PDB file of C-alpha atoms in Angstrom:
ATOM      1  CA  UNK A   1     -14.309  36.010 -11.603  1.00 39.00           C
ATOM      2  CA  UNK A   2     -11.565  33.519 -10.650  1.00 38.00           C
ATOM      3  CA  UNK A   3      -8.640  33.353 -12.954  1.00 40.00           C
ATOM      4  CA  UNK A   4      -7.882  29.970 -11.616  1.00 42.00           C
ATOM      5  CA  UNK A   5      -5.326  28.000 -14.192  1.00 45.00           C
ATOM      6  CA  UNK A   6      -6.153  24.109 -14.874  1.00 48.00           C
ATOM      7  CA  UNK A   7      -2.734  22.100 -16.302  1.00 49.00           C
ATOM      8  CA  UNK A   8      -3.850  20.277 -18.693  1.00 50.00           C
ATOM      9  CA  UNK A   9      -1.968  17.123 -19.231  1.00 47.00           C
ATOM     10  CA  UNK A  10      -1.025  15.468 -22.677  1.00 49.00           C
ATOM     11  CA  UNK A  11      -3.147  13.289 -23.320  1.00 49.00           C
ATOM     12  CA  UNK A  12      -0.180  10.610 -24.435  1.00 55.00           C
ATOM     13  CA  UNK A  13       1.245  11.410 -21.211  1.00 82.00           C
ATOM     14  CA  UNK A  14      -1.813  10.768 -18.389  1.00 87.00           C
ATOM     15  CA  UNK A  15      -2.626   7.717 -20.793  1.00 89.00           C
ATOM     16  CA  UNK A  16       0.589   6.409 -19.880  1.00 93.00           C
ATOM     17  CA  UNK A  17       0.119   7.013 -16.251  1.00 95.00           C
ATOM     18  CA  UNK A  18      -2.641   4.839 -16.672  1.00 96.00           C
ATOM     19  CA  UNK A  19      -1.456   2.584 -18.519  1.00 93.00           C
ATOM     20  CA  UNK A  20       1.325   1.874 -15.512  1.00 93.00           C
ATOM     21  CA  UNK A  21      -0.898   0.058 -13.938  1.00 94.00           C
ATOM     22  CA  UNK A  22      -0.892  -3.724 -14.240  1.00 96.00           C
ATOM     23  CA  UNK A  23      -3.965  -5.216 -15.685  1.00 96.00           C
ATOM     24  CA  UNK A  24      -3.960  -8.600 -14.272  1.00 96.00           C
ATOM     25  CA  UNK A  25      -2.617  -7.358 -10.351  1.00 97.00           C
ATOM     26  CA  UNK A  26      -5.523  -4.739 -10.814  1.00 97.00           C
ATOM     27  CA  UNK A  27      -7.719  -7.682 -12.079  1.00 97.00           C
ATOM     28  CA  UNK A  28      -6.807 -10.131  -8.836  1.00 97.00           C
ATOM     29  CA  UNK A  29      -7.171  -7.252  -6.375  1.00 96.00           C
ATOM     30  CA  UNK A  30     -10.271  -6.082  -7.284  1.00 97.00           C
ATOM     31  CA  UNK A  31     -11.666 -10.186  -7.707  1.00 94.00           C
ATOM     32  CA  UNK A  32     -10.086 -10.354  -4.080  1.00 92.00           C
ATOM     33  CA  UNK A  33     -11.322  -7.045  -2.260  1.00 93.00           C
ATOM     34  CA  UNK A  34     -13.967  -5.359  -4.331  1.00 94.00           C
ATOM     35  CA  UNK A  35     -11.091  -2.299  -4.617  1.00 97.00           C
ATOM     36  CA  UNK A  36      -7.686  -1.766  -6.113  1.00 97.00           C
ATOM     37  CA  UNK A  37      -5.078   1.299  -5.939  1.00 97.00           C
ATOM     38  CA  UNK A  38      -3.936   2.326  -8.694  1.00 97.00           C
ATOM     39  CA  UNK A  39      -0.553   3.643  -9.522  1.00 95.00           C
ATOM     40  CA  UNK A  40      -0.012   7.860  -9.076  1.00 96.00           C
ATOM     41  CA  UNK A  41      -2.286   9.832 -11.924  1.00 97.00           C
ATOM     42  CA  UNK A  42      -2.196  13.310 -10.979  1.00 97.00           C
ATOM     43  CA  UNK A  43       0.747  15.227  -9.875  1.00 96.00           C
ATOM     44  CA  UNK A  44       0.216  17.209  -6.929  1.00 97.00           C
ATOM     45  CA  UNK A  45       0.393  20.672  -8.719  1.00 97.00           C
ATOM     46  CA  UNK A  46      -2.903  18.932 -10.655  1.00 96.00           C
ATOM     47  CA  UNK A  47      -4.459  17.712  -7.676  1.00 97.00           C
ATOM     48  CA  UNK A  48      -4.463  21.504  -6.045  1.00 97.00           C
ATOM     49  CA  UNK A  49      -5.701  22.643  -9.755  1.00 97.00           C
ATOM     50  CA  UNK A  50      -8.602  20.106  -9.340  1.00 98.00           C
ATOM     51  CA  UNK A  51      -9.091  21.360  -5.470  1.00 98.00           C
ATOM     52  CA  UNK A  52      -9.022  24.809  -6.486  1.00 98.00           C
ATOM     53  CA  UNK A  53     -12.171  24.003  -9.373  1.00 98.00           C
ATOM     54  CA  UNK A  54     -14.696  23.959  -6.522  1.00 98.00           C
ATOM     55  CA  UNK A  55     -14.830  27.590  -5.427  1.00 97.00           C
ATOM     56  CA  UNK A  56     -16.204  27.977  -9.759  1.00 97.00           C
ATOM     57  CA  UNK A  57     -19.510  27.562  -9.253  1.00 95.00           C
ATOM     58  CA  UNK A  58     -19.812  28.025 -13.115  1.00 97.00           C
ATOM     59  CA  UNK A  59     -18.197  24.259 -13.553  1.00 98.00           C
ATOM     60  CA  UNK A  60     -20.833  22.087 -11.635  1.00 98.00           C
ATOM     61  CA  UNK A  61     -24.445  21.606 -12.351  1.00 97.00           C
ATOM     62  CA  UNK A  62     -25.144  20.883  -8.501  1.00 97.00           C
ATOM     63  CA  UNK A  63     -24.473  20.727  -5.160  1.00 97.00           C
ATOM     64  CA  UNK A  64     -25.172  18.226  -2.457  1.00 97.00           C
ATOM     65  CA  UNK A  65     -25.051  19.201   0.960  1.00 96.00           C
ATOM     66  CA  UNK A  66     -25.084  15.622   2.659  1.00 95.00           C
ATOM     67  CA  UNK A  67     -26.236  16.998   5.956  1.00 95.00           C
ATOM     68  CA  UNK A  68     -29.723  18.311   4.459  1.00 94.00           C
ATOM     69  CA  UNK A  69     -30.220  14.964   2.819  1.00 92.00           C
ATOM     70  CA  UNK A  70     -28.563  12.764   5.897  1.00 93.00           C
ATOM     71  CA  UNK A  71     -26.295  11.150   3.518  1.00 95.00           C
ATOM     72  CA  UNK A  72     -23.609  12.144   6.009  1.00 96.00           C
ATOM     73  CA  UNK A  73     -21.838  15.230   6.602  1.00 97.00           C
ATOM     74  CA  UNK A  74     -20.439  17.359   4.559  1.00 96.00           C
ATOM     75  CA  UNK A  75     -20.462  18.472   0.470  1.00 97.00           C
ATOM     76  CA  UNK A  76     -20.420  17.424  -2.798  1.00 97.00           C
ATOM     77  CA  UNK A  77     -20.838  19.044  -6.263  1.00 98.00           C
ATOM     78  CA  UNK A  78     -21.545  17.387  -9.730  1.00 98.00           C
ATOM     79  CA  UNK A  79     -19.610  19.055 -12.542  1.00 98.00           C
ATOM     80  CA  UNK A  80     -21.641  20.428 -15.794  1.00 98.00           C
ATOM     81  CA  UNK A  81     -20.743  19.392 -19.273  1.00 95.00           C
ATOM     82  CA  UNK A  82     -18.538  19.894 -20.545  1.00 96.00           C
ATOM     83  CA  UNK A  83     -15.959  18.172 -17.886  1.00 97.00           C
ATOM     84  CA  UNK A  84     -12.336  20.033 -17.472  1.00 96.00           C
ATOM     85  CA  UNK A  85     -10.263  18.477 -19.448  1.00 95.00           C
ATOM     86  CA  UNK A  86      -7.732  16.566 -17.089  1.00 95.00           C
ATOM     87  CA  UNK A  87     -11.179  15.188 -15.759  1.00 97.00           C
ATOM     88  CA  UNK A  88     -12.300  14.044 -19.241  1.00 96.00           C
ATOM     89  CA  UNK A  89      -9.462  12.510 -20.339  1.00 95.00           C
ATOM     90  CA  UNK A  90      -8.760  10.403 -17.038  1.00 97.00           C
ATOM     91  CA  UNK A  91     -12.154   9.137 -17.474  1.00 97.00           C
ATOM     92  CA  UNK A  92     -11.967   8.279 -21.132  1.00 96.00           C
ATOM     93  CA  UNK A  93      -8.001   6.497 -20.575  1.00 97.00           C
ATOM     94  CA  UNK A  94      -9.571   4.835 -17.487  1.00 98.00           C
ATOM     95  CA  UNK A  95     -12.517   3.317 -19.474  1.00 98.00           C
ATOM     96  CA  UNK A  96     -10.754   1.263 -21.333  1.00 97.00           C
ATOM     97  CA  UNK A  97      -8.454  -0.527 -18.673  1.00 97.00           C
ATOM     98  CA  UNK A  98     -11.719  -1.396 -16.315  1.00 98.00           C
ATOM     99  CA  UNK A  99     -13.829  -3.033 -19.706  1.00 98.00           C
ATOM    100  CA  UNK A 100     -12.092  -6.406 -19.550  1.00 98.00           C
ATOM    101  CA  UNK A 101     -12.855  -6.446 -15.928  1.00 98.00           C
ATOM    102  CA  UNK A 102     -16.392  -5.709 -15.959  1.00 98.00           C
ATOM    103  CA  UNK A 103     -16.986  -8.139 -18.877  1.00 98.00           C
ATOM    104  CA  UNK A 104     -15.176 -10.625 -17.104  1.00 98.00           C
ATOM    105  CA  UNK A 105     -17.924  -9.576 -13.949  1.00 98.00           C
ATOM    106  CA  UNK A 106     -20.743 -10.051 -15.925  1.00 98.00           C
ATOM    107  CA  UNK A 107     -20.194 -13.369 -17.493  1.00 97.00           C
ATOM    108  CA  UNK A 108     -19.287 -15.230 -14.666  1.00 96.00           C
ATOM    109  CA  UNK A 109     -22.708 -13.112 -12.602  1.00 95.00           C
ATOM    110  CA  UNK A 110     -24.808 -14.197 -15.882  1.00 95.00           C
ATOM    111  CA  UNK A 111     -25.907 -10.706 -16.835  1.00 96.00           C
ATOM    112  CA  UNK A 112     -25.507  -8.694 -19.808  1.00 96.00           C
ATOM    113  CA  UNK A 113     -22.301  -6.785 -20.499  1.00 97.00           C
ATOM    114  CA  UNK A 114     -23.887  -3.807 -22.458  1.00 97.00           C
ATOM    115  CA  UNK A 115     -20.573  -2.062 -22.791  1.00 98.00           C
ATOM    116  CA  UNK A 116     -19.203  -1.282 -26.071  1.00 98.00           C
ATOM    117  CA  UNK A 117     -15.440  -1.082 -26.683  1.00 97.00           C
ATOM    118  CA  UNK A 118     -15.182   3.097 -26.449  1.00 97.00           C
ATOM    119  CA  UNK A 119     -16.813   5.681 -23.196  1.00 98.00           C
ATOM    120  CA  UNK A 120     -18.177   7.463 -26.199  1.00 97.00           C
ATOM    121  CA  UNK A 121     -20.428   4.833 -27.823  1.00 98.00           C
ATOM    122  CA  UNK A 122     -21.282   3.212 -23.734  1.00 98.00           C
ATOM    123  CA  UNK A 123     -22.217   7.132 -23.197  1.00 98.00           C
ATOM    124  CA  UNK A 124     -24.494   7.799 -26.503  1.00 97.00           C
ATOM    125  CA  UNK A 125     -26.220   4.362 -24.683  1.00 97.00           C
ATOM    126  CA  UNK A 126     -26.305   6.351 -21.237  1.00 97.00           C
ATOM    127  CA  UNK A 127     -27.946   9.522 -22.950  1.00 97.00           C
ATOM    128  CA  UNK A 128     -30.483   7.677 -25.505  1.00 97.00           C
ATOM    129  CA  UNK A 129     -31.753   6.017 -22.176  1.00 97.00           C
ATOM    130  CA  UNK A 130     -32.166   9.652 -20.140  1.00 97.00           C
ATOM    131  CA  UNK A 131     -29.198   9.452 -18.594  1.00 97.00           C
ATOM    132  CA  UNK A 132     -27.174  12.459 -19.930  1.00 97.00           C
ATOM    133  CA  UNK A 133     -26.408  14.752 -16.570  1.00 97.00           C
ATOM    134  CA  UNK A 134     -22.807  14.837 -15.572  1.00 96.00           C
ATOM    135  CA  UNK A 135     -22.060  11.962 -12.859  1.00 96.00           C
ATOM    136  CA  UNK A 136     -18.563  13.234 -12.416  1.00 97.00           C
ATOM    137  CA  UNK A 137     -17.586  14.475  -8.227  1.00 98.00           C
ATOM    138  CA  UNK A 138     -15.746  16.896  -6.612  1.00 98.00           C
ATOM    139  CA  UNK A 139     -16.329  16.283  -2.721  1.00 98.00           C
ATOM    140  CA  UNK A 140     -15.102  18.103   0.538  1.00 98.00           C
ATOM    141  CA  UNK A 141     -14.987  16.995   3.584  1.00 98.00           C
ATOM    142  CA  UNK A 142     -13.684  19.414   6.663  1.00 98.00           C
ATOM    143  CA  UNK A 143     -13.360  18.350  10.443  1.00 98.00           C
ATOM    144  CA  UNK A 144     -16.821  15.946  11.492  1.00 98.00           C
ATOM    145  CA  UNK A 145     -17.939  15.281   8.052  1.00 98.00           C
ATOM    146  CA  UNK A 146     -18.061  11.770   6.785  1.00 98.00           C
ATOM    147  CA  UNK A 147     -20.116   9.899   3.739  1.00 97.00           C
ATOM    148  CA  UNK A 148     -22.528   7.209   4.370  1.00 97.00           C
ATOM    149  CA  UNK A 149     -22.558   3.499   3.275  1.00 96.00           C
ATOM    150  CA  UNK A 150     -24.312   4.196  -0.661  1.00 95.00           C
ATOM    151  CA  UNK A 151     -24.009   3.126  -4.119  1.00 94.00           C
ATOM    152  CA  UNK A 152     -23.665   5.540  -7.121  1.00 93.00           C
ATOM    153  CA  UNK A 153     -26.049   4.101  -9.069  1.00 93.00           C
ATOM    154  CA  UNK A 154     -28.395   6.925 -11.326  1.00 93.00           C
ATOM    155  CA  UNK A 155     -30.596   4.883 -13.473  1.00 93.00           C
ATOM    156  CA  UNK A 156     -30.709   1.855 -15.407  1.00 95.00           C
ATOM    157  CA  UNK A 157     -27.649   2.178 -17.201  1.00 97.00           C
ATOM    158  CA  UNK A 158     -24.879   1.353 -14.983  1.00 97.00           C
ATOM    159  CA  UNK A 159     -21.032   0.800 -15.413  1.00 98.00           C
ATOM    160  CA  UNK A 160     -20.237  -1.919 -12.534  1.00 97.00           C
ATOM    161  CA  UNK A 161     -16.754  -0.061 -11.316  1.00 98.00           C
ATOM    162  CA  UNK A 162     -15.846   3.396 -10.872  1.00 98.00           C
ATOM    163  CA  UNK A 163     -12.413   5.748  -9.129  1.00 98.00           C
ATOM    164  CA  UNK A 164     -11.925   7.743  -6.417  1.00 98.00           C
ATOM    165  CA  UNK A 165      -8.756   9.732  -6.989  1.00 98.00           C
ATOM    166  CA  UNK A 166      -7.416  11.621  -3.339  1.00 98.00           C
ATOM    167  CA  UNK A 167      -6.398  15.575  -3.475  1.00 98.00           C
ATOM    168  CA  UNK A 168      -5.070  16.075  -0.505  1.00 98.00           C
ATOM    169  CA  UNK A 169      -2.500  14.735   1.801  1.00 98.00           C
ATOM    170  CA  UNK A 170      -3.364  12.180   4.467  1.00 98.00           C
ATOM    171  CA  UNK A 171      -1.855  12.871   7.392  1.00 98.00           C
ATOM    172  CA  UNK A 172      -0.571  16.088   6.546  1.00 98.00           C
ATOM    173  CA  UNK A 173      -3.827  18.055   5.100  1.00 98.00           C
ATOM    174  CA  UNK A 174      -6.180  15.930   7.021  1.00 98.00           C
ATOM    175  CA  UNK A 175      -6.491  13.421   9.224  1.00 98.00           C
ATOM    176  CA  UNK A 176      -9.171  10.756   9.475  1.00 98.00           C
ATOM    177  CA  UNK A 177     -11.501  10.282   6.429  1.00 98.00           C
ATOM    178  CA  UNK A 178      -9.819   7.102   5.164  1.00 98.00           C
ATOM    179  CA  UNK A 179     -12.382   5.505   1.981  1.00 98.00           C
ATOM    180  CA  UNK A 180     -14.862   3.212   3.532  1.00 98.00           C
ATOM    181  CA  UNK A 181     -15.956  -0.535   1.824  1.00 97.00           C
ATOM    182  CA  UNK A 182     -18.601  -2.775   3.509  1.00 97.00           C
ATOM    183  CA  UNK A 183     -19.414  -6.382   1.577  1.00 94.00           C
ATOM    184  CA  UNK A 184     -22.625  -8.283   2.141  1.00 89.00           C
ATOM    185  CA  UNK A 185     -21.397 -11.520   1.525  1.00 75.00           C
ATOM    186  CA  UNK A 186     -23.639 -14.589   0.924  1.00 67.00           C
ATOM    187  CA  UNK A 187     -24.751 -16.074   3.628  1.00 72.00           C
ATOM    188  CA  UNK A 188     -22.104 -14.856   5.894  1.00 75.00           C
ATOM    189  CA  UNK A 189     -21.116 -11.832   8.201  1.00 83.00           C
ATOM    190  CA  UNK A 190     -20.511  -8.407   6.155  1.00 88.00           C
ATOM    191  CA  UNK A 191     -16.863  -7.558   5.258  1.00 91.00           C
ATOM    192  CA  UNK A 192     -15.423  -4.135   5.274  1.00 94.00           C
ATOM    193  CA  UNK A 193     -12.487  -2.809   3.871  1.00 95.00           C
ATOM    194  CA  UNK A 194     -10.525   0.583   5.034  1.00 97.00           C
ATOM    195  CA  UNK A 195      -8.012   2.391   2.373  1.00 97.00           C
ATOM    196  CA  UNK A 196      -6.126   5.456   2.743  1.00 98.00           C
ATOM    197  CA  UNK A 197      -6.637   7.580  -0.427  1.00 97.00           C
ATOM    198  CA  UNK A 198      -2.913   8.692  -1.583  1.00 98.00           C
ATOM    199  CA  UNK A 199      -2.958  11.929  -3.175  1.00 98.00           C
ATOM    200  CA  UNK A 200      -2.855  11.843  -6.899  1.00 98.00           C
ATOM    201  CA  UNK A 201      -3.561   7.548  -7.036  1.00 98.00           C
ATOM    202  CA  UNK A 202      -6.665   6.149  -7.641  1.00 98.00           C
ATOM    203  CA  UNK A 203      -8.804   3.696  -5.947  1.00 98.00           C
ATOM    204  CA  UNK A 204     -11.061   1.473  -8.217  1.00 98.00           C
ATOM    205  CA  UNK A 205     -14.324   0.087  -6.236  1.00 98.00           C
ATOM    206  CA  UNK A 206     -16.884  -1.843  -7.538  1.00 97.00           C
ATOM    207  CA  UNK A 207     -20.372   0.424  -8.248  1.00 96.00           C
ATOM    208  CA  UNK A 208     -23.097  -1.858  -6.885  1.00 95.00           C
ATOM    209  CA  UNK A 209     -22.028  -5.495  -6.368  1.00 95.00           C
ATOM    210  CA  UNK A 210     -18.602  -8.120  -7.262  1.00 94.00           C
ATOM    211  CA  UNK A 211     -18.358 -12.210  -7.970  1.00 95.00           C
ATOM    212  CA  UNK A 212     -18.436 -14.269  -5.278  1.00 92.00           C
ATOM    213  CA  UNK A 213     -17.394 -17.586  -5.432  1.00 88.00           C
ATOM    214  CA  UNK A 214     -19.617 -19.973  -3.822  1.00 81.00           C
ATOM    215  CA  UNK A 215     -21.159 -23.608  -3.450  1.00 77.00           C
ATOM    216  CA  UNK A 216     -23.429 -22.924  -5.955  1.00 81.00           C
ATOM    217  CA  UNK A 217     -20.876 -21.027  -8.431  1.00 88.00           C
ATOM    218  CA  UNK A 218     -21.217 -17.912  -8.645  1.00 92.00           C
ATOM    219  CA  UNK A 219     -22.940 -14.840  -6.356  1.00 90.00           C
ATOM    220  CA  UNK A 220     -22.961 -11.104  -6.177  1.00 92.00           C
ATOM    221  CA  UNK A 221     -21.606  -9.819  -3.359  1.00 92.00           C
ATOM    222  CA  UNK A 222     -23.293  -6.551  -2.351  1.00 94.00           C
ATOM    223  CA  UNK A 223     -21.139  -3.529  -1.643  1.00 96.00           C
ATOM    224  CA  UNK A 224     -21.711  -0.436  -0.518  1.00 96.00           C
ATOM    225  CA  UNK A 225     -19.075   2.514   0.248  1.00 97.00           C
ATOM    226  CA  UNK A 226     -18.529   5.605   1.794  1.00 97.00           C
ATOM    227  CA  UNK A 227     -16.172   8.072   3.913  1.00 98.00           C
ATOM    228  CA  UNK A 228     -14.752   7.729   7.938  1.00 98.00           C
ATOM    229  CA  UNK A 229     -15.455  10.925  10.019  1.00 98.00           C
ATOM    230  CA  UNK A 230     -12.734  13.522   8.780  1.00 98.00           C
ATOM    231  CA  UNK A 231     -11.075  14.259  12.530  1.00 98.00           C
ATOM    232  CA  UNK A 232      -9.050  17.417  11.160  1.00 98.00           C
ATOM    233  CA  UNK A 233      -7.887  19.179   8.364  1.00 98.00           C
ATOM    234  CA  UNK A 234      -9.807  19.042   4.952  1.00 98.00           C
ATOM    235  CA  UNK A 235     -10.092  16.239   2.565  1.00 98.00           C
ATOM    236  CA  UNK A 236     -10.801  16.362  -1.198  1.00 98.00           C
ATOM    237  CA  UNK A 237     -11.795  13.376  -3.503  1.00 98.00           C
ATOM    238  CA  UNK A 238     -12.528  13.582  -7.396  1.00 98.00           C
ATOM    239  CA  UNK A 239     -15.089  10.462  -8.351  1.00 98.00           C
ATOM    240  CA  UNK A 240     -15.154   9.375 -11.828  1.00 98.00           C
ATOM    241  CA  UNK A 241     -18.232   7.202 -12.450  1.00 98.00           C
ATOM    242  CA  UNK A 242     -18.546   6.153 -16.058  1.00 98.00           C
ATOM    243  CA  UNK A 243     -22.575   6.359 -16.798  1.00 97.00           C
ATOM    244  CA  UNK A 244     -24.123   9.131 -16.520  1.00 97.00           C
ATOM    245  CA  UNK A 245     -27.450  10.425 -14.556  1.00 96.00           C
TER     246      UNK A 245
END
């Protein structure tokens, strides 16, 4: 059995990495794009802890292969419950800095904003509804693969942003693979969006759809996103999606 070693940061400590990033630029970028970097959350010495997870089969409770299901190339795997700990505690610190944002979403779309003020009363929600599987990624990509244009959406219960954090390197580990956005906009020509994953920063995406302002007020622009072919090397991504499946 692997002996593998997880660092476990403080939790006052990757709260505060967090916590670096600036609410109202993350807030403007994300009204602007449909996406928004934040600053660095994991060191590197975490990110190769998080890489070196998916070789544990005993941590996930499945695994995609995208080929077999032609959502791409390449593999996924879902992790069980409970969720490593440096995984559970970026998505509970996360939660909190992305609620403002997706109330602000909903009121100006005219939905509902069914999200209470902690991840642990919006998941007791998720779970009373069916939704209690683990929604939280660990993906690989090696040389070809790639991820096609999809939405992480698992039921009815949905949480309208999510992360993608980068393991690797770009340029150095891999090269290629850069994190794909396409927008359907309103009555115009779809809109896409390339980012280079950093390793260790996080990229917050809309799940399903964002505001668009138009002569009417206000539409949802529908988003879909996904991975460029991987041209060499190998590329890891944690995804932290906050309802469950």
């Amino acid at each position: 059995m692997s002996t593998t070693t997880v660092r476990h940061p403080d939790r006052s400590g990757l709260a505060a990495r967090v916590a670096a990033t600036d609410p109202r630029d993350l807030a403007a970028e994300l009204d602007a794009l449909g996406c928004a970097m934040t600053p660095r959350l994991l060191t590197p010495a975490e990110c190769r802890d998080l890489i070196a997870l998916y070789d544990r089969a005993e941590l996930f409770r499945s695994t995609v292969d995208m080929a077999r299901h032609r959502f791409g190339s390449g593999q996924y795997r879902y992790f069980a419950h409970p969720l490593p700990e440096p995984v559970r505690q970026l998505r509970a610190a996360l939660y909190p800095l992305l609620l403002p944002v997706a109330r602000d979403w909903a009121d100006r779309l005219g939905r509902p904003a069914p999200w209470p003020d902690t991840l642990d009363e919006w998941l007791e929600r998720c779970h009373a509804a069916g939704q209690d599987r683990s929604s939280q990624i660990l993906l690989r990509y090696g040389p070809g693969d790639w991820n096609a244009l999809h939405r992480d959406l698992f039921g009815d219960m949905v949480f309208p942003l999510q992360v993608v954090i980068g393991l690797d390197v770009p340029g150095d580990d891999y090269t290629g693979g850069e994190f794909l956005l396409v927008e359907q906009r309103p009555r115009a020509q779809s809109r896409g969006t390339t980012t280079v994953l950093e390793q260790g920063h996080g990229l917050v995406f809309t799940t399903r759809d964002r505001p668009v302002r138009s002569a009417r007020g206000w539409s949802a622009g529908q988003i879909r996103h996904g991975v460029s072919t991987v041209r060499s090397g190998r590329r890891h991504s944690l995804g932290i999606v906050f309802h469950d499946a």
